[in-house]
C-alpha cells in the first residue's frame, strides 16, 4: 500500500503497487543486492580489482533513505488523531539525527577501507584498521562488532568536534572522507545544539512570556526612574497575576475555534449548562452555537 499524493488516497491495488515499484526503486534495489563478492570468487584477482568499483554501487542504496522524508505526510495525518508535544518530538528527532549521522559516518568510514584498498610502496595494506589496535590485536583482525564500535567512536568524536586523536584516518581516501565529515558533521552538530537550546527555552510559552514581561517592566522602571517601592509593588502585582497570562493564551486559543467547536468546549468545561432546560434542544450543533453566542 502506498499514498497517492496526486489524488490524496491510499492505493491497495496490487497491480498499481507493483508497477510503481518497478518504475521506482526496483532497479536501485537490484543493483545494490547483486552478490559482487561471490562473483569475484569465480574469477582471477585482476578481474576482481577491476570490479572493485561495483562496491561503490552499494552506496546507491543509501538513496533509499530519502523515502523516510515522505513519511512526513503520514505524520501529518497522525497529528490530528493524537495529542503531540512538538517540543518533545523535536528533541527526539534531533537525538535520532545525531545517532543516524554518527552511524552513517561510521559505516562509510569502515567501507572506505574496502573501496580504496590502499597499498604502501612496500606492498603492504595500509589503512586506519591496520594502524590501530584493540589491545594487542589490530582492528583489521578483530570482530565486526569491534570494527563498528571503533568506527562509531571515530564518527562521534568527529561529529561532536572533540577529536581525542587516538584513532585517526591514515590514507588519502580516509582523510578526504574525514574532511567531508568534519565540514558536514560540524554544521549538523551546531544546528542540533542551537535548535535544542531554542526548544528548551520555548517549551513553556507562558513562562517565557512572563519572563519577557518582567524584563520589560524592569527596563520601564529603570528608564522612567520610578521609586524602588513603586517598582517593587509593580513586580509583586505581575507575579501575583502570572496566571492571567496563561488564561489569556487559552482565551485567544478559543477565539480561533469555530463557533460549534467553541460551544462543545464550553459545554464540556461547564457541564452544568446541560442541566438547564433552556439550553436543551434536539440539534447539538445549534445548541453549541447558541451557547457560544451567549
Short mmCIF file of C-alpha atoms in Angstrom, two decimals:
data_model
loop_
_atom_site.label_atom_id
_atom_site.label_comp_id
_atom_site.label_asym_id
_atom_site.label_seq_id
_atom_site.Cartn_x
_atom_site.Cartn_y
_atom_site.Cartn_z
CA UNK A 1 0.00 0.00 0.00
CA UNK A 2 1.21 3.49 -0.79
CA UNK A 3 -0.18 7.01 -0.63
CA UNK A 4 -1.11 8.67 -3.93
CA UNK A 5 -0.37 12.34 -3.35
CA UNK A 6 -1.97 13.43 -6.62
CA UNK A 7 -5.38 12.02 -5.69
CA UNK A 8 -4.89 12.09 -1.89
CA UNK A 9 -5.87 8.43 -1.49
CA UNK A 10 -4.27 5.21 -0.25
CA UNK A 11 -3.71 2.69 -3.06
CA UNK A 12 -4.12 -1.01 -2.23
CA UNK A 13 -4.35 -2.41 -5.77
CA UNK A 14 -1.51 -4.93 -6.18
CA UNK A 15 -1.01 -4.17 -9.86
CA UNK A 16 -0.61 -0.45 -9.21
CA UNK A 17 1.72 -1.13 -6.30
CA UNK A 18 3.84 -3.48 -8.44
CA UNK A 19 4.02 -1.02 -11.31
CA UNK A 20 5.02 1.83 -9.02
CA UNK A 21 7.80 -0.26 -7.50
CA UNK A 22 9.08 -1.46 -10.90
CA UNK A 23 9.21 2.12 -12.19
CA UNK A 24 10.73 3.42 -8.98
CA UNK A 25 13.15 1.71 -6.60
CA UNK A 26 13.35 -1.72 -8.28
CA UNK A 27 16.46 -1.06 -10.38
CA UNK A 28 18.30 0.50 -7.44
CA UNK A 29 17.42 -2.44 -5.19
CA UNK A 30 18.51 -4.92 -7.85
CA UNK A 31 21.93 -3.30 -8.34
CA UNK A 32 22.59 -2.94 -4.63
CA UNK A 33 21.68 -6.58 -3.90
CA UNK A 34 23.85 -8.23 -6.56
CA UNK A 35 26.46 -10.52 -4.88
CA UNK A 36 29.57 -8.93 -6.38
CA UNK A 37 31.82 -10.57 -3.78
CA UNK A 38 30.53 -14.03 -4.67
CA UNK A 39 31.04 -13.34 -8.36
CA UNK A 40 34.58 -12.22 -7.60
CA UNK A 41 35.45 -15.61 -6.16
CA UNK A 42 34.90 -17.21 -9.56
CA UNK A 43 37.36 -15.00 -11.43
CA UNK A 44 41.02 -14.10 -11.06
CA UNK A 45 42.33 -11.36 -8.80
CA UNK A 46 42.90 -8.82 -11.58
CA UNK A 47 39.29 -9.03 -12.61
CA UNK A 48 38.23 -8.65 -9.01
CA UNK A 49 40.24 -5.45 -8.78
CA UNK A 50 38.60 -4.19 -11.93
CA UNK A 51 35.21 -4.95 -10.39
CA UNK A 52 36.11 -3.07 -7.24
CA UNK A 53 34.08 -0.11 -8.43
CA UNK A 54 30.96 -2.25 -8.13
CA UNK A 55 31.22 -1.96 -4.37
CA UNK A 56 30.55 1.71 -4.77
CA UNK A 57 27.20 0.83 -6.29
CA UNK A 58 26.10 -0.37 -2.89
CA UNK A 59 26.28 3.20 -1.73
CA UNK A 60 23.35 3.91 -4.02
CA UNK A 61 21.17 2.06 -1.59
CA UNK A 62 21.65 4.93 0.83
CA UNK A 63 19.46 6.95 -1.51
CA UNK A 64 16.51 4.98 -0.18
CA UNK A 65 16.90 6.99 2.99
CA UNK A 66 15.18 9.78 1.08
CA UNK A 67 11.98 7.75 1.28
CA UNK A 68 11.93 8.44 5.00
CA UNK A 69 11.25 12.08 4.24
CA UNK A 70 7.98 11.07 2.61
CA UNK A 71 6.86 9.71 5.94
CA UNK A 72 6.21 13.31 6.95
CA UNK A 73 2.94 13.12 5.00
CA UNK A 74 1.77 10.22 7.15
CA UNK A 75 2.90 12.04 10.26
CA UNK A 76 0.62 14.97 9.43
CA UNK A 77 -2.31 12.56 9.41
CA UNK A 78 -1.38 11.25 12.85
CA UNK A 79 -1.05 14.77 14.22
CA UNK A 80 -4.81 15.32 14.11
CA UNK A 81 -5.54 12.00 15.82
CA UNK A 82 -3.33 12.24 18.89
CA UNK A 83 -2.00 14.75 21.38
CA UNK A 84 1.57 15.58 20.39
CA UNK A 85 4.08 17.64 22.31
CA UNK A 86 6.08 19.18 19.49
CA UNK A 87 8.97 20.13 21.76
CA UNK A 88 9.41 16.51 22.85
CA UNK A 89 9.13 15.28 19.26
CA UNK A 90 11.73 17.81 18.16
CA UNK A 91 14.14 16.66 20.87
CA UNK A 92 13.65 13.02 19.87
CA UNK A 93 14.14 13.97 16.22
CA UNK A 94 17.43 15.72 16.94
CA UNK A 95 18.67 12.77 19.02
CA UNK A 96 17.87 10.44 16.13
CA UNK A 97 19.59 12.83 13.74
CA UNK A 98 22.79 12.73 15.78
CA UNK A 99 22.65 8.95 16.13
CA UNK A 100 21.91 8.28 12.45
CA UNK A 101 24.57 10.75 11.30
CA UNK A 102 27.12 9.02 13.52
CA UNK A 103 26.01 5.61 12.27
CA UNK A 104 26.27 6.56 8.59
CA UNK A 105 29.66 8.18 9.09
CA UNK A 106 30.91 5.06 10.88
CA UNK A 107 29.66 2.75 8.13
CA UNK A 108 31.25 4.85 5.38
CA UNK A 109 34.49 5.13 7.37
CA UNK A 110 34.65 1.33 7.51
CA UNK A 111 33.53 0.94 3.91
CA UNK A 112 36.22 3.24 2.53
CA UNK A 113 38.82 0.66 3.60
CA UNK A 114 37.37 -1.93 1.21
CA UNK A 115 36.73 0.59 -1.56
CA UNK A 116 40.17 2.21 -1.53
CA UNK A 117 42.38 -0.82 -0.70
CA UNK A 118 45.39 1.44 -0.22
CA UNK A 119 48.80 -0.27 -0.52
CA UNK A 120 52.07 1.34 0.57
CA UNK A 121 55.23 1.30 -1.63
CA UNK A 122 56.37 -1.94 0.05
CA UNK A 123 53.19 -3.71 -0.97
CA UNK A 124 51.53 -3.83 2.45
CA UNK A 125 47.91 -2.89 3.02
CA UNK A 126 47.71 0.35 4.91
CA UNK A 127 44.57 1.82 6.49
CA UNK A 128 43.19 3.01 9.80
CA UNK A 129 42.30 -0.52 10.90
CA UNK A 130 45.81 -1.89 10.38
CA UNK A 131 47.43 1.08 12.13
CA UNK A 132 45.28 0.96 15.27
CA UNK A 133 44.88 -1.87 17.71
CA UNK A 134 42.38 -3.08 20.26
CA UNK A 135 44.76 -4.23 22.95
CA UNK A 136 47.48 -6.06 21.04
CA UNK A 137 45.30 -7.12 18.12
CA UNK A 138 44.92 -4.87 15.04
CA UNK A 139 41.38 -3.69 14.47
CA UNK A 140 41.51 -5.20 10.99
CA UNK A 141 41.77 -8.67 12.57
CA UNK A 142 39.13 -8.02 15.22
CA UNK A 143 35.46 -8.91 15.00
CA UNK A 144 32.97 -6.85 13.01
CA UNK A 145 31.48 -5.60 16.26
CA UNK A 146 34.80 -4.12 17.38
CA UNK A 147 35.37 -2.64 13.93
CA UNK A 148 31.95 -0.99 14.01
CA UNK A 149 32.41 0.34 17.55
CA UNK A 150 35.82 1.74 16.59
CA UNK A 151 34.36 3.44 13.52
CA UNK A 152 31.41 4.72 15.56
CA UNK A 153 33.84 6.03 18.18
CA UNK A 154 35.66 7.98 15.47
CA UNK A 155 32.44 9.31 13.94
CA UNK A 156 31.07 10.56 17.28
CA UNK A 157 34.40 12.27 18.02
CA UNK A 158 34.29 13.93 14.61
CA UNK A 159 30.64 14.92 14.84
CA UNK A 160 30.97 16.42 18.32
CA UNK A 161 34.27 18.14 17.40
CA UNK A 162 36.05 16.50 20.37
CA UNK A 163 38.83 14.74 18.48
CA UNK A 164 40.93 12.84 21.04
CA UNK A 165 43.37 11.87 18.30
CA UNK A 166 43.77 8.25 19.38
CA UNK A 167 42.05 6.98 16.21
CA UNK A 168 42.82 8.90 13.04
CA UNK A 169 42.47 8.37 9.27
CA UNK A 170 45.72 7.41 7.57
CA UNK A 171 45.15 7.06 3.81
CA UNK A 172 44.24 9.79 1.30
CA UNK A 173 40.74 8.40 0.89
CA UNK A 174 40.16 8.23 4.63
CA UNK A 175 41.42 11.77 5.13
CA UNK A 176 39.24 13.05 2.30
CA UNK A 177 36.28 11.42 4.00
CA UNK A 178 37.33 12.90 7.33
CA UNK A 179 37.41 16.42 5.85
CA UNK A 180 33.93 15.95 4.42
CA UNK A 181 32.60 14.54 7.70
CA UNK A 182 34.12 17.38 9.70
CA UNK A 183 32.51 20.00 7.48
CA UNK A 184 29.11 18.34 7.41
CA UNK A 185 29.22 16.99 10.95
CA UNK A 186 30.32 20.26 12.50
CA UNK A 187 27.44 22.12 10.88
CA UNK A 188 24.98 19.39 11.83
CA UNK A 189 26.08 19.36 15.46
CA UNK A 190 25.94 23.15 15.71
CA UNK A 191 22.44 23.13 14.22
CA UNK A 192 21.27 20.45 16.65
CA UNK A 193 22.71 22.18 19.73
CA UNK A 194 21.26 25.55 18.73
CA UNK A 195 17.85 24.06 17.97
CA UNK A 196 17.74 22.09 21.22
CA UNK A 197 18.55 25.20 23.25
CA UNK A 198 15.81 27.10 21.45
CA UNK A 199 13.31 24.31 22.07
CA UNK A 200 14.13 24.09 25.76
CA UNK A 201 13.61 27.84 26.11
CA UNK A 202 10.23 27.71 24.37
CA UNK A 203 8.76 24.56 25.91
CA UNK A 204 6.64 26.65 28.31
CA UNK A 205 5.33 29.59 26.29
CA UNK A 206 3.54 31.23 29.24
CA UNK A 207 6.69 31.16 31.40
CA UNK A 208 8.76 32.63 28.58
CA UNK A 209 6.21 35.39 28.04
CA UNK A 210 6.12 36.10 31.78
CA UNK A 211 9.90 36.44 31.95
CA UNK A 212 9.85 38.78 28.98
CA UNK A 213 7.13 40.85 30.67
CA UNK A 214 9.17 41.16 33.87
CA UNK A 215 12.25 42.16 31.87
CA UNK A 216 10.23 44.80 30.06
CA UNK A 217 8.84 46.04 33.38
CA UNK A 218 12.32 46.32 34.90
CA UNK A 219 13.54 48.22 31.86
CA UNK A 220 10.50 50.52 32.07
CA UNK A 221 11.07 51.24 35.77
CA UNK A 222 14.73 51.98 35.17
CA UNK A 223 14.06 54.18 32.14
CA UNK A 224 11.43 56.26 33.96
CA UNK A 225 13.38 56.26 37.25
CA UNK A 226 10.42 55.02 39.26
CA UNK A 227 10.85 54.81 43.04
CA UNK A 228 12.10 51.47 44.30
CA UNK A 229 8.97 50.98 46.41
CA UNK A 230 6.68 51.51 43.42
CA UNK A 231 8.83 49.23 41.25
CA UNK A 232 8.64 46.51 43.88
CA UNK A 233 4.83 46.78 44.04
CA UNK A 234 4.62 46.58 40.25
CA UNK A 235 6.72 43.43 40.18
CA UNK A 236 4.67 41.96 43.00
CA UNK A 237 1.48 42.65 41.05
CA UNK A 238 2.76 40.95 37.91
CA UNK A 239 3.99 37.96 39.92
CA UNK A 240 0.60 37.59 41.61
CA UNK A 241 -1.24 37.88 38.27
CA UNK A 242 1.00 35.40 36.49
CA UNK A 243 -1.89 33.03 35.85
CA UNK A 244 -3.59 35.75 33.81
CA UNK A 245 -1.03 35.24 31.05
CA UNK A 246 -1.96 31.58 30.71
CA UNK A 247 -5.67 32.40 30.81
CA UNK A 248 -5.18 34.98 28.08
CA UNK A 249 -3.44 32.38 25.91
CA UNK A 250 -6.33 29.97 26.45
CA UNK A 251 -8.82 32.71 25.60
CA UNK A 252 -7.01 33.55 22.37
CA UNK A 253 -6.98 29.84 21.51
CA UNK A 254 -10.75 29.63 21.94
CA UNK A 255 -11.23 32.62 19.66
CA UNK A 256 -9.51 30.76 16.82
CA UNK A 257 -12.05 27.90 17.02
CA UNK A 258 -15.27 27.72 15.05
CA UNK A 259 -18.46 28.62 16.95
CA UNK A 260 -19.57 24.99 17.02
CA UNK A 261 -16.30 23.68 18.45
CA UNK A 262 -16.12 26.56 20.90
CA UNK A 263 -19.60 25.62 22.11
CA UNK A 264 -18.58 21.98 22.59
CA UNK A 265 -15.57 23.03 24.65
CA UNK A 266 -17.67 25.41 26.71
CA UNK A 267 -20.30 22.72 27.30
CA UNK A 268 -17.64 20.21 28.39
CA UNK A 269 -15.92 22.66 30.74
CA UNK A 270 -19.26 23.78 32.16
CA UNK A 271 -21.37 20.65 32.28
CA UNK A 272 -23.94 22.36 34.49
CA UNK A 273 -25.19 24.11 31.33
CA UNK A 274 -26.63 20.82 30.06
CA UNK A 275 -28.84 20.63 33.15
CA UNK A 276 -30.63 23.85 32.22
CA UNK A 277 -33.75 23.05 30.23
CA UNK A 278 -33.49 26.26 28.24
CA UNK A 279 -30.25 25.10 26.58
CA UNK A 280 -31.52 21.64 25.65
CA UNK A 281 -32.55 21.19 22.04
CA UNK A 282 -32.58 18.37 19.52
CA UNK A 283 -29.86 19.84 17.31
CA UNK A 284 -26.49 19.71 19.09
CA UNK A 285 -24.81 21.96 16.54
CA UNK A 286 -27.37 24.74 17.01
CA UNK A 287 -27.13 24.35 20.79
CA UNK A 288 -23.34 24.71 20.70
CA UNK A 289 -23.56 27.81 18.54
CA UNK A 290 -26.20 29.29 20.83
CA UNK A 291 -24.08 28.62 23.93
CA UNK A 292 -21.11 30.27 22.23
CA UNK A 293 -23.18 33.33 21.32
CA UNK A 294 -24.47 33.63 24.87
#
